[in-house]
């Protein structure tokens, strides 16, 4: 995709802070299950939405992702969704629903993982 | 409040905008999408409609020469009408009315002449 | 002072859809809000991975009934972008036509609900009466009142001929006359509406930007951001200026939407008059491969589709980022400090669409 950068897990927070300094607006985040690892793409919007910037983070399946919701509070909802739909660990979400935001107790667990029908 | 009087009088004597529904019905527009009709003469049971149906509402049985159409699963998208190579499917302007039991329609084809 | 937690919803007269807000109150004043969502999560993103990519158009349309056309448009534009398909220009104008039509009926629906939320029943009925004309146009041109279902990958499925365009113009004139007479003066002048909306649920420009509000919520706070400025479909030829209000309260958001109804009306008339002759769709063969982000402006705000194809008939991943999901954080900032009686109006002022939000 255009305007895309790939960063490591450790650089994520500094990169997101740079986006905040540029007055970028948070769009949304996408999580991809690539069998052996996760890939998380954060979509940001610059210049009142005219331009986009994507930050791609690769994450091992048993690794923990730092939450960006302390920088962008609005990312808390999508991070909650990611950890519910995928079996991904995110630490320090500002508003943690403990995997109970969209899914109910009796609904299928982590439904967007590959190999689950 | 005398300035309200004209509005009150107007509304009192004008006809209502709504229809007396069960007795007066607005006919659908001629392009409206509704129930499917299968033309048993044109259709050659190729099964294209069944493959492209997003709701799996059509089941074509080539051996038994029948088409099972479930109007309660049908989403009236018109995908099959456009995808039919023989143009054998047409759309009614009315969708299927509510019913107590969700019944499938079975369209039986005459035995093959070939 | 003792704090009380009042569960607001999921079944509440002002919400057409289920969402719960746990309102923490001190006396009549709200001090904290916790949203509880997840009542109608349907797993559409998963279903999209299991369906063939062409059938996903109909699935995307059913993410949300009111903005169904925009969802299909966003999805089709994403797939076309990925497969490098050039859409005929007549199809692009027709897409603008239906997109603005659904924006009009969505805003009118919302305006009715807002009037209903503070008990202004006659305005509610007047607005929905006017909306009926728009729905009739929709049924006449596309075959369905709400779910137009006219998008395909590579164009649109239905054409509008000269005679129909004439009739649409007549019906729009009828709508404008009705709106000018019974809706606009009431919204602009009525003291009860102002009493209930002016100064309620203020979202400042800085807050709106930081919390990533979208759509009329963002534009009501003075940020000129509208995805139609990115000139997708035929907005480049038609020309577009976003509507901005600076007050940031519920009334500003109402005004943005009311003005957008009139703006959409102009865009529809322009699209009809500027529409070039030609094909309405191109045949698309092959399978999508690659990844793409597609964005359109929905009535409620920016809609983001992330589509990843892997060269098979099924998609690898479809991510739907919806406007209500992005607007809920702003709601959590608007509500604290307000009175309990203002909660319905403020909640409605972001135009919540929970079906969109939970997908």
Coordinates of C-alpha atoms in Angstrom, one line a residue:
Chain A
X1 CA 0.0 0.0 0.0
X2 CA 1.0 3.6 -0.5
X3 CA 2.6 5.5 2.4
X4 CA 3.3 2.4 4.4
X5 CA 6.1 1.8 6.9
X6 CA 7.0 -1.3 8.7
X7 CA 8.2 -1.0 12.2
X8 CA 9.2 -3.4 14.9
X9 CA 7.2 -3.9 18.1
X10 CA 9.6 -1.7 20.1
X11 CA 9.5 1.2 17.7
X12 CA 5.7 1.3 17.6
X13 CA 5.1 3.6 20.5
X14 CA 7.6 6.2 19.3
X15 CA 6.3 6.0 15.7
X16 CA 2.7 6.6 17.0
X17 CA 3.9 9.5 19.1
X18 CA 5.4 11.0 15.9
X19 CA 2.0 10.7 14.2
X20 CA 0.4 12.5 17.2
X21 CA 3.0 15.3 16.8
X22 CA 2.0 15.6 13.1
X23 CA -1.7 16.0 14.2
X24 CA -2.6 12.8 12.4
X25 CA -6.1 11.4 13.2
X26 CA -6.4 7.7 14.0
X27 CA -8.4 5.8 11.5
X28 CA -8.6 2.2 12.5
X29 CA -6.4 -0.8 12.9
X30 CA -6.5 -4.2 11.1
X31 CA -5.1 -7.4 12.4
X32 CA -4.1 -10.2 10.0
X33 CA -3.5 -13.8 10.9
X34 CA -0.6 -15.0 8.8
X35 CA -0.4 -18.5 10.2
X36 CA 3.0 -18.2 11.9
X37 CA 2.6 -14.6 13.1
X38 CA 0.2 -11.7 13.4
X39 CA 0.4 -8.5 11.4
X40 CA -1.2 -5.4 12.7
X41 CA -1.7 -2.4 10.5
X42 CA -2.6 0.9 12.0
X43 CA -4.3 3.3 9.6
X44 CA -3.7 7.0 10.3
X45 CA -5.1 10.0 8.4
X46 CA -3.1 13.2 7.7
X47 CA -4.3 16.5 6.3
X48 CA -7.9 16.2 7.5
X49 CA -8.2 12.7 6.0
X50 CA -6.9 13.5 2.5
X51 CA -3.8 11.4 3.0
X52 CA -3.3 8.1 4.7
X53 CA -0.4 6.6 6.6
X54 CA -0.1 2.9 7.5
X55 CA 2.1 1.5 10.2
X56 CA 2.6 -2.2 10.0
X57 CA 3.8 -4.2 12.9
X58 CA 4.7 -7.8 12.8
X59 CA 4.2 -9.9 16.0
X60 CA 5.0 -13.4 17.0
X61 CA 1.9 -15.4 18.0
X62 CA 2.9 -15.7 21.7
X63 CA 4.2 -12.1 22.0
X64 CA 2.5 -9.2 23.7
X65 CA 1.7 -6.0 21.8
X66 CA 1.9 -2.7 23.7
X67 CA -1.4 -0.7 23.5
X68 CA -1.4 2.7 21.8
X69 CA -4.5 3.7 23.6
X70 CA -2.5 5.8 26.1
X71 CA -1.6 8.0 23.1
X72 CA -4.8 7.7 21.1
X73 CA -7.6 7.0 23.5
X74 CA -9.9 6.1 20.6
X75 CA -7.7 3.1 19.7
X76 CA -9.0 1.3 22.8
X77 CA -12.1 0.0 21.1
X78 CA -10.4 -1.5 18.1
X79 CA -7.7 -3.0 20.3
X80 CA -10.4 -4.7 22.4
X81 CA -11.9 -6.0 19.2
X82 CA -8.5 -7.3 18.0
X83 CA -7.8 -9.2 21.1
X84 CA -11.3 -10.7 21.0
X85 CA -11.3 -11.7 17.4
X86 CA -7.8 -12.9 17.4
X87 CA -5.9 -14.7 20.1
X88 CA -3.5 -11.7 20.5
X89 CA -2.3 -10.3 23.7
X90 CA -2.3 -6.5 24.1
X91 CA -1.1 -4.9 27.3
X92 CA -2.3 -1.8 28.9
X93 CA -5.5 -1.0 27.0
X94 CA -7.1 2.2 28.5
X95 CA -10.6 0.6 28.6
X96 CA -10.2 -3.2 28.8
X97 CA -13.4 -5.2 28.3
X98 CA -11.5 -8.5 29.0
X99 CA -12.6 -10.1 25.7
X100 CA -16.2 -9.4 26.4
X101 CA -16.9 -6.4 24.2
X102 CA -18.5 -7.9 21.1
X103 CA -18.5 -11.6 22.0
X104 CA -20.8 -13.1 24.6
X105 CA -19.9 -15.9 26.9
X106 CA -21.4 -18.6 24.7
X107 CA -20.2 -17.3 21.4
X108 CA -17.2 -18.8 19.5
X109 CA -13.8 -17.7 20.8
X110 CA -11.4 -15.8 18.6
X111 CA -13.5 -16.4 15.5
X112 CA -11.3 -14.5 13.0
X113 CA -8.3 -16.8 13.4
X114 CA -7.5 -18.9 10.4
X115 CA -8.8 -22.5 10.4
X116 CA -11.9 -21.6 12.4
X117 CA -15.2 -22.1 10.5
Chain B
X1 CA -52.7 32.1 20.0
X2 CA -54.5 33.4 17.0
X3 CA -51.5 33.0 14.6
X4 CA -51.9 29.3 14.8
X5 CA -55.5 29.4 13.5
X6 CA -54.7 29.2 9.8
X7 CA -52.5 26.1 10.3
X8 CA -55.2 24.5 12.4
X9 CA -57.9 25.3 9.9
X10 CA -55.8 24.1 7.0
X11 CA -54.9 20.8 8.7
X12 CA -58.5 20.3 9.8
X13 CA -59.9 20.4 6.3
X14 CA -57.1 19.0 4.2
X15 CA -56.9 15.4 3.3
X16 CA -54.5 13.1 5.2
X17 CA -51.2 12.2 3.6
X18 CA -51.4 8.6 4.7
X19 CA -53.3 5.9 2.9
X20 CA -55.9 3.7 4.5
X21 CA -53.4 0.9 4.2
X22 CA -55.1 -2.5 4.0
X23 CA -57.8 -1.1 1.7
X24 CA -55.7 1.3 -0.4
X25 CA -52.3 0.0 -1.5
X26 CA -49.6 1.9 -3.3
X27 CA -48.6 -0.2 -6.3
X28 CA -44.9 -0.9 -6.5
X29 CA -42.9 0.8 -9.2
X30 CA -42.5 -1.3 -12.4
X31 CA -38.8 -1.7 -11.8
X32 CA -39.2 -3.1 -8.2
X33 CA -37.5 -6.3 -7.3
X34 CA -39.7 -9.1 -6.0
X35 CA -40.3 -12.8 -6.2
X36 CA -38.6 -15.0 -8.8
X37 CA -40.3 -16.8 -11.6
X38 CA -38.6 -19.6 -13.4
X39 CA -39.5 -20.2 -17.1
X40 CA -39.5 -24.0 -17.4
X41 CA -39.3 -23.7 -21.2
X42 CA -36.2 -21.6 -21.4
X43 CA -34.3 -23.0 -18.5
X44 CA -31.9 -25.8 -19.1
X45 CA -31.1 -26.5 -15.5
X46 CA -27.5 -25.4 -15.8
X47 CA -27.4 -24.3 -12.2
X48 CA -25.7 -20.9 -12.7
X49 CA -28.3 -19.2 -10.6
X50 CA -27.8 -21.6 -7.7
X51 CA -24.0 -21.0 -7.8
X52 CA -24.2 -17.2 -7.8
X53 CA -27.0 -16.8 -5.3
X54 CA -25.6 -15.0 -2.3
X55 CA -28.2 -16.4 0.0
X56 CA -28.3 -20.0 -1.3
X57 CA -32.0 -19.7 -1.9
X58 CA -32.0 -21.7 -5.1
X59 CA -31.2 -25.4 -5.3
X60 CA -31.1 -26.9 -8.8
X61 CA -31.6 -30.6 -9.1
X62 CA -30.5 -31.6 -12.6
X63 CA -31.3 -35.3 -12.2
X64 CA -34.7 -34.9 -10.7
X65 CA -35.5 -31.9 -13.0
X66 CA -36.6 -29.7 -10.2
X67 CA -35.7 -26.3 -8.8
X68 CA -36.2 -25.6 -5.2
X69 CA -36.7 -21.9 -4.5
X70 CA -36.9 -20.6 -1.0
X71 CA -38.5 -17.1 -1.1
X72 CA -37.8 -16.7 2.6
X73 CA -34.1 -17.0 2.2
X74 CA -34.1 -14.9 -1.0
X75 CA -32.8 -11.4 -0.6
X76 CA -34.3 -10.1 -3.8
X77 CA -31.0 -8.9 -5.2
X78 CA -31.6 -9.9 -8.8
X79 CA -28.2 -11.5 -9.2
X80 CA -29.6 -14.7 -10.7
X81 CA -31.8 -12.7 -13.1
X82 CA -28.7 -11.1 -14.6
X83 CA -26.5 -14.2 -14.3
X84 CA -28.9 -16.5 -16.1
X85 CA -27.4 -17.4 -19.5
X86 CA -30.9 -18.4 -20.9
X87 CA -32.7 -15.4 -19.4
X88 CA -35.2 -17.8 -17.9
X89 CA -35.7 -16.0 -14.6
X90 CA -37.9 -13.0 -14.2
X91 CA -38.8 -10.9 -11.2
X92 CA -42.2 -10.1 -10.0
X93 CA -42.7 -6.6 -8.6
X94 CA -44.1 -8.0 -5.4
X95 CA -42.1 -9.9 -2.8
X96 CA -43.5 -12.9 -1.2
X97 CA -46.1 -12.2 1.5
X98 CA -45.5 -13.2 5.1
X99 CA -46.6 -16.7 5.9
X100 CA -47.1 -18.9 9.0
X101 CA -44.8 -21.5 7.7
X102 CA -41.6 -20.9 5.7
X103 CA -42.2 -23.2 2.7
X104 CA -40.0 -23.8 -0.2
X105 CA -41.4 -23.6 -3.7
X106 CA -40.6 -26.6 -5.9
X107 CA -40.7 -26.0 -9.6
X108 CA -41.0 -29.2 -11.5
X109 CA -39.8 -29.4 -15.1
X110 CA -41.3 -31.7 -17.7
X111 CA -39.2 -34.7 -18.6
X112 CA -36.4 -34.0 -21.0
X113 CA -37.4 -34.4 -24.7
X114 CA -33.8 -35.1 -25.8
Chain C
X1 CA -22.1 12.8 46.9
X2 CA -23.3 9.3 46.4
X3 CA -23.0 8.0 42.8
X4 CA -25.7 6.0 41.1
X5 CA -25.1 3.9 38.0
X6 CA -28.1 4.0 35.6
X7 CA -28.2 1.5 32.8
X8 CA -29.3 3.4 29.7
X9 CA -30.5 0.9 27.1
X10 CA -30.1 -1.6 25.5
X11 CA -33.9 -1.3 25.1
X12 CA -34.6 2.4 25.1
X13 CA -37.2 4.4 23.1
X14 CA -34.7 6.7 21.6
X15 CA -32.4 3.9 20.3
X16 CA -33.5 2.1 17.2
X17 CA -30.8 -0.4 17.9
X18 CA -29.5 -2.0 21.1
X19 CA -26.6 -0.3 22.9
X20 CA -26.2 0.2 26.5
X21 CA -24.6 3.1 28.3
X22 CA -23.8 2.7 31.9
X23 CA -24.3 6.2 33.2
X24 CA -22.6 7.1 36.4
X25 CA -24.6 9.9 37.9
X26 CA -24.2 12.3 40.7
X27 CA -27.8 13.5 41.4
X28 CA -29.0 14.4 37.9
X29 CA -25.5 15.0 36.5
X30 CA -23.5 12.5 34.5
X31 CA -20.0 12.0 35.7
X32 CA -18.9 8.9 33.8
X33 CA -20.0 6.7 31.0
X34 CA -19.1 3.1 30.0
X35 CA -20.5 1.9 26.7
X36 CA -21.6 -1.7 26.5
X37 CA -21.8 -3.0 22.9
X38 CA -22.0 -6.4 21.4
X39 CA -25.7 -7.1 21.3
X40 CA -25.9 -7.6 17.5
X41 CA -22.4 -8.6 16.5
X42 CA -22.9 -10.9 13.5
X43 CA -19.4 -11.8 12.4
X44 CA -19.7 -10.3 8.9
X45 CA -16.0 -10.0 8.5
X46 CA -15.7 -13.8 9.0
X47 CA -18.6 -14.5 6.6
X48 CA -16.9 -12.3 4.0
X49 CA -13.8 -14.6 4.1
X50 CA -16.0 -17.7 3.4
X51 CA -18.0 -16.2 0.5
X52 CA -16.9 -15.7 -3.1
X53 CA -15.7 -12.2 -3.5
X54 CA -18.5 -11.2 -5.9
X55 CA -21.2 -12.3 -3.5
X56 CA -19.6 -10.2 -0.7
X57 CA -21.2 -7.1 -2.3
X58 CA -24.6 -8.3 -1.0
X59 CA -23.1 -9.2 2.3
X60 CA -21.5 -5.8 2.7
X61 CA -24.9 -4.2 1.9
X62 CA -26.3 -5.9 4.9
X63 CA -23.8 -4.5 7.3
X64 CA -26.1 -1.7 7.8
X65 CA -29.5 -1.2 6.2
X66 CA -29.5 2.6 6.0
X67 CA -26.1 3.1 4.4
X68 CA -26.2 -0.1 2.4
X69 CA -25.2 1.5 -0.8
X70 CA -22.1 3.1 0.7
X71 CA -20.9 -0.2 2.0
X72 CA -21.2 -1.8 -1.4
X73 CA -19.6 1.2 -3.1
X74 CA -16.6 1.1 -0.7
X75 CA -16.2 -2.6 -1.3
X76 CA -16.5 -2.4 -5.0
X77 CA -14.1 0.5 -5.2
X78 CA -11.6 -1.4 -3.2
X79 CA -11.8 -4.5 -5.4
X80 CA -11.7 -2.4 -8.6
X81 CA -8.6 -0.6 -7.2
X82 CA -7.0 -3.9 -6.5
X83 CA -7.8 -5.4 -9.9
X84 CA -7.0 -2.1 -11.8
X85 CA -10.4 -1.8 -13.3
X86 CA -11.4 1.5 -14.9
X87 CA -15.1 2.2 -14.2
X88 CA -17.1 3.8 -17.0
X89 CA -17.8 7.5 -16.3
X90 CA -21.6 7.0 -16.5
X91 CA -21.4 4.4 -13.8
X92 CA -19.4 6.8 -11.6
X93 CA -22.1 9.4 -12.0
X94 CA -24.8 6.9 -11.2
X95 CA -22.9 5.8 -8.1
X96 CA -22.9 9.4 -6.9
X97 CA -26.6 9.6 -7.6
X98 CA -27.5 6.7 -5.4
X99 CA -24.9 7.5 -2.8
X100 CA -26.4 11.0 -2.3
X101 CA -29.9 9.6 -2.4
X102 CA -29.0 7.3 0.5
X103 CA -27.3 10.1 2.3
X104 CA -30.5 12.2 2.1
X105 CA -32.7 9.5 3.4
X106 CA -30.3 8.6 6.2
X107 CA -30.1 12.2 7.3
X108 CA -33.9 12.5 7.1
X109 CA -34.3 9.4 9.1
X110 CA -31.9 10.7 11.7
X111 CA -33.6 14.1 11.8
X112 CA -36.9 12.4 12.5
X113 CA -35.4 10.3 15.3
X114 CA -33.8 13.4 16.8
X115 CA -37.2 15.2 16.8
X116 CA -38.7 12.1 18.4
X117 CA -36.0 12.0 21.1
X118 CA -37.1 15.3 22.5
X119 CA -40.8 14.6 21.9
X120 CA -41.4 16.8 18.9
X121 CA -43.7 14.3 17.3
X122 CA -45.1 16.6 14.5
X123 CA -41.6 17.4 13.2
X124 CA -40.8 13.7 13.3
X125 CA -43.8 12.9 11.1
X126 CA -43.2 15.8 8.7
X127 CA -39.6 14.7 8.2
X128 CA -40.5 11.1 7.5
X129 CA -43.2 12.3 5.2
X130 CA -40.6 14.1 3.1
X131 CA -38.3 11.1 3.4
X132 CA -41.0 9.0 1.7
X133 CA -40.5 10.9 -1.5
X134 CA -36.8 10.1 -1.4
X135 CA -37.5 6.4 -0.8
X136 CA -39.9 6.4 -3.7
X137 CA -37.2 7.8 -6.0
X138 CA -34.9 5.0 -4.7
X139 CA -37.5 2.3 -5.5
X140 CA -38.2 3.8 -8.9
X141 CA -34.6 3.9 -10.0
X142 CA -33.1 0.9 -8.3
X143 CA -36.0 -1.4 -7.5
X144 CA -35.8 -1.3 -3.7
X145 CA -36.6 1.4 -1.2
X146 CA -33.6 1.0 1.1
X147 CA -31.2 -1.6 -0.2
X148 CA -30.5 -0.3 -3.6
X149 CA -28.2 -3.1 -4.5
X150 CA -27.1 -1.5 -7.7
X151 CA -23.3 -1.9 -7.4
X152 CA -21.3 -4.5 -9.1
X153 CA -17.6 -4.8 -9.5
X154 CA -16.9 -2.7 -12.6
X155 CA -19.9 -0.4 -12.6
X156 CA -23.6 -0.4 -11.7
X157 CA -26.4 -2.7 -12.6
X158 CA -29.2 -0.3 -13.6
X159 CA -29.4 2.7 -15.8
X160 CA -31.5 5.9 -15.5
X161 CA -33.0 6.9 -18.8
X162 CA -34.1 10.4 -19.8
X163 CA -37.7 9.9 -18.9
X164 CA -36.9 8.6 -15.4
X165 CA -34.4 11.4 -14.8
X166 CA -37.2 13.9 -15.6
X167 CA -39.4 12.2 -13.1
X168 CA -36.7 12.2 -10.4
X169 CA -36.2 15.9 -10.9
X170 CA -39.9 16.5 -10.5
X171 CA -40.0 14.5 -7.3
X172 CA -36.9 16.2 -5.9
X173 CA -38.6 19.6 -6.6
X174 CA -41.6 18.3 -4.7
X175 CA -39.3 17.3 -1.8
X176 CA -37.5 20.6 -1.8
X177 CA -40.8 22.4 -1.6
X178 CA -41.9 20.3 1.3
X179 CA -38.6 20.6 3.1
X180 CA -38.5 24.4 2.6
X181 CA -42.0 24.8 3.9
X182 CA -42.1 22.4 6.9
X183 CA -38.7 21.3 7.9
X184 CA -36.0 23.9 7.4
X185 CA -37.9 26.9 9.1
X186 CA -38.6 24.7 12.1
X187 CA -35.0 23.6 12.5
X188 CA -33.7 27.1 12.1
X189 CA -36.2 29.0 14.2
X190 CA -38.0 26.8 16.6
X191 CA -37.1 27.7 20.2
X192 CA -37.8 24.2 21.6
X193 CA -35.3 22.6 19.3
X194 CA -32.7 25.2 20.3
X195 CA -33.5 24.8 24.0
X196 CA -32.8 21.1 23.8
X197 CA -29.7 21.1 21.5
X198 CA -27.8 24.4 21.7
X199 CA -24.8 24.0 24.0
X200 CA -25.5 20.4 24.7
X201 CA -22.8 17.8 24.3
X202 CA -19.9 20.1 23.3
X203 CA -17.0 18.5 21.4
X204 CA -14.2 20.9 20.8
X205 CA -12.1 20.9 17.7
X206 CA -9.0 19.5 19.5
X207 CA -11.0 16.8 21.2
X208 CA -12.7 15.8 17.9
X209 CA -9.3 15.5 16.2
X210 CA -7.7 13.6 19.0
X211 CA -10.6 11.2 19.4
X212 CA -10.8 10.6 15.7
X213 CA -14.4 11.6 15.3
X214 CA -15.8 11.3 11.8
X215 CA -18.5 12.7 9.6
X216 CA -21.0 15.3 10.8
X217 CA -19.7 14.9 14.4
X218 CA -16.2 16.1 13.2
X219 CA -17.5 18.7 10.8
X220 CA -19.8 20.1 13.5
X221 CA -16.7 20.8 15.5
X222 CA -15.1 22.9 12.8
X223 CA -12.9 20.4 11.0
X224 CA -13.3 20.4 7.3
X225 CA -12.8 16.7 6.7
X226 CA -15.0 14.8 4.3
X227 CA -13.9 11.7 2.3
X228 CA -15.7 13.1 -0.7
X229 CA -12.8 15.6 -0.9
X230 CA -10.7 12.6 -2.0
X231 CA -12.7 12.7 -5.2
X232 CA -13.8 9.1 -5.5
X233 CA -16.6 8.2 -8.0
X234 CA -17.6 11.4 -9.9
X235 CA -17.0 14.0 -7.1
X236 CA -14.1 15.4 -9.0
X237 CA -16.2 16.4 -12.0
X238 CA -19.2 17.5 -9.9
X239 CA -17.1 19.4 -7.4
X240 CA -17.5 19.3 -3.7
X241 CA -17.1 21.6 -0.7
X242 CA -17.6 20.2 2.9
X243 CA -20.1 21.8 5.2
X244 CA -18.6 22.9 8.4
X245 CA -20.1 24.3 11.6
X246 CA -17.8 25.5 14.4
X247 CA -20.0 25.4 17.6
X248 CA -19.4 21.7 18.2
X249 CA -22.7 21.2 20.1
X250 CA -25.7 19.0 19.2
X251 CA -27.3 21.9 17.3
X252 CA -24.2 22.3 15.1
X253 CA -24.3 18.7 14.2
X254 CA -28.0 19.0 13.4
X255 CA -27.2 22.0 11.1
X256 CA -24.4 20.1 9.3
X257 CA -26.8 17.3 8.5
X258 CA -29.7 19.6 7.4
X259 CA -27.4 21.5 5.2
X260 CA -26.0 18.3 3.8
X261 CA -29.5 17.2 2.8
X262 CA -29.7 20.4 0.6
X263 CA -26.2 19.8 -0.6
X264 CA -27.0 16.3 -1.6
X265 CA -30.0 17.5 -3.5
X266 CA -27.8 19.8 -5.5
X267 CA -25.3 17.1 -6.2
X268 CA -28.0 14.7 -7.4
X269 CA -29.3 17.3 -9.8
X270 CA -25.8 18.1 -11.0
X271 CA -25.0 14.4 -11.4
X272 CA -28.2 13.9 -13.5
X273 CA -27.5 16.8 -15.8
X274 CA -23.8 16.1 -16.2
X275 CA -24.1 12.4 -16.7
X276 CA -22.3 11.4 -19.9
X277 CA -23.6 8.7 -22.2
X278 CA -21.9 5.3 -22.4
X279 CA -21.7 2.0 -20.7
X280 CA -22.7 1.4 -17.2
X281 CA -20.4 -1.5 -16.4
X282 CA -17.3 -3.2 -17.6
X283 CA -16.8 -6.9 -17.4
X284 CA -14.3 -7.9 -14.8
X285 CA -12.5 -11.2 -15.0
X286 CA -9.8 -12.6 -12.8
X287 CA -9.3 -12.9 -9.1
X288 CA -8.3 -10.1 -6.7
X289 CA -4.8 -10.2 -5.3
X290 CA -3.0 -7.7 -3.1
X291 CA -4.1 -5.4 -0.4
X292 CA -5.9 -2.1 -0.6
X293 CA -7.6 0.4 1.6
X294 CA -10.8 2.0 0.3
X295 CA -12.6 4.9 1.9
X296 CA -15.9 6.6 1.2
X297 CA -18.0 9.1 3.1
X298 CA -21.0 7.5 4.6
X299 CA -23.9 9.5 6.0
X300 CA -22.4 9.0 9.4
X301 CA -18.8 9.6 8.5
X302 CA -15.8 7.9 7.0
X303 CA -16.0 4.2 6.1
X304 CA -12.7 2.3 5.8
X305 CA -12.5 -1.0 4.0
X306 CA -9.2 -2.9 4.2
X307 CA -9.4 -5.7 1.6
X308 CA -6.7 -8.4 1.1
X309 CA -7.0 -10.8 -1.7
X310 CA -4.9 -13.9 -2.3
X311 CA -5.6 -14.8 -5.9
X312 CA -8.5 -17.1 -5.1
X313 CA -12.2 -16.6 -5.3
X314 CA -12.3 -15.9 -1.6
X315 CA -10.8 -13.0 0.2
X316 CA -8.0 -13.4 2.7
X317 CA -9.3 -10.6 4.9
X318 CA -12.0 -7.9 4.9
X319 CA -11.8 -5.3 7.6
X320 CA -14.7 -2.9 7.9
X321 CA -14.0 0.2 9.8
X322 CA -17.3 2.0 10.5
X323 CA -18.1 5.5 11.5
X324 CA -20.1 4.7 14.6
X325 CA -17.2 2.7 16.0
X326 CA -15.0 5.7 15.6
X327 CA -17.6 8.1 17.1
X328 CA -18.2 6.2 20.3
X329 CA -15.1 7.7 22.0
X330 CA -16.3 11.2 21.3
X331 CA -19.6 10.3 22.8
X332 CA -17.8 9.3 26.0
X333 CA -16.3 12.8 26.1
X334 CA -19.6 14.6 25.3
X335 CA -21.7 13.0 27.9
X336 CA -19.9 13.7 31.3
X337 CA -21.2 17.0 32.7
X338 CA -24.5 16.9 31.1
X339 CA -27.9 16.4 32.6
X340 CA -29.6 13.0 32.6
X341 CA -32.4 14.4 30.5
X342 CA -30.0 15.4 27.7
X343 CA -28.5 12.0 27.3
X344 CA -30.9 10.9 24.5
X345 CA -30.3 14.0 22.4
X346 CA -26.6 13.9 22.8
X347 CA -26.3 10.2 22.1
X348 CA -28.5 10.6 19.0
X349 CA -26.4 13.6 17.8
X350 CA -23.6 11.3 16.7
X351 CA -26.2 9.3 14.7
X352 CA -25.4 5.9 16.2
X353 CA -25.7 3.0 13.9
X354 CA -25.0 0.0 16.1
X355 CA -25.4 -2.6 13.3
X356 CA -22.6 -0.8 11.5
X357 CA -20.6 -0.5 14.7
X358 CA -20.6 -4.2 15.6
X359 CA -20.7 -5.7 12.1

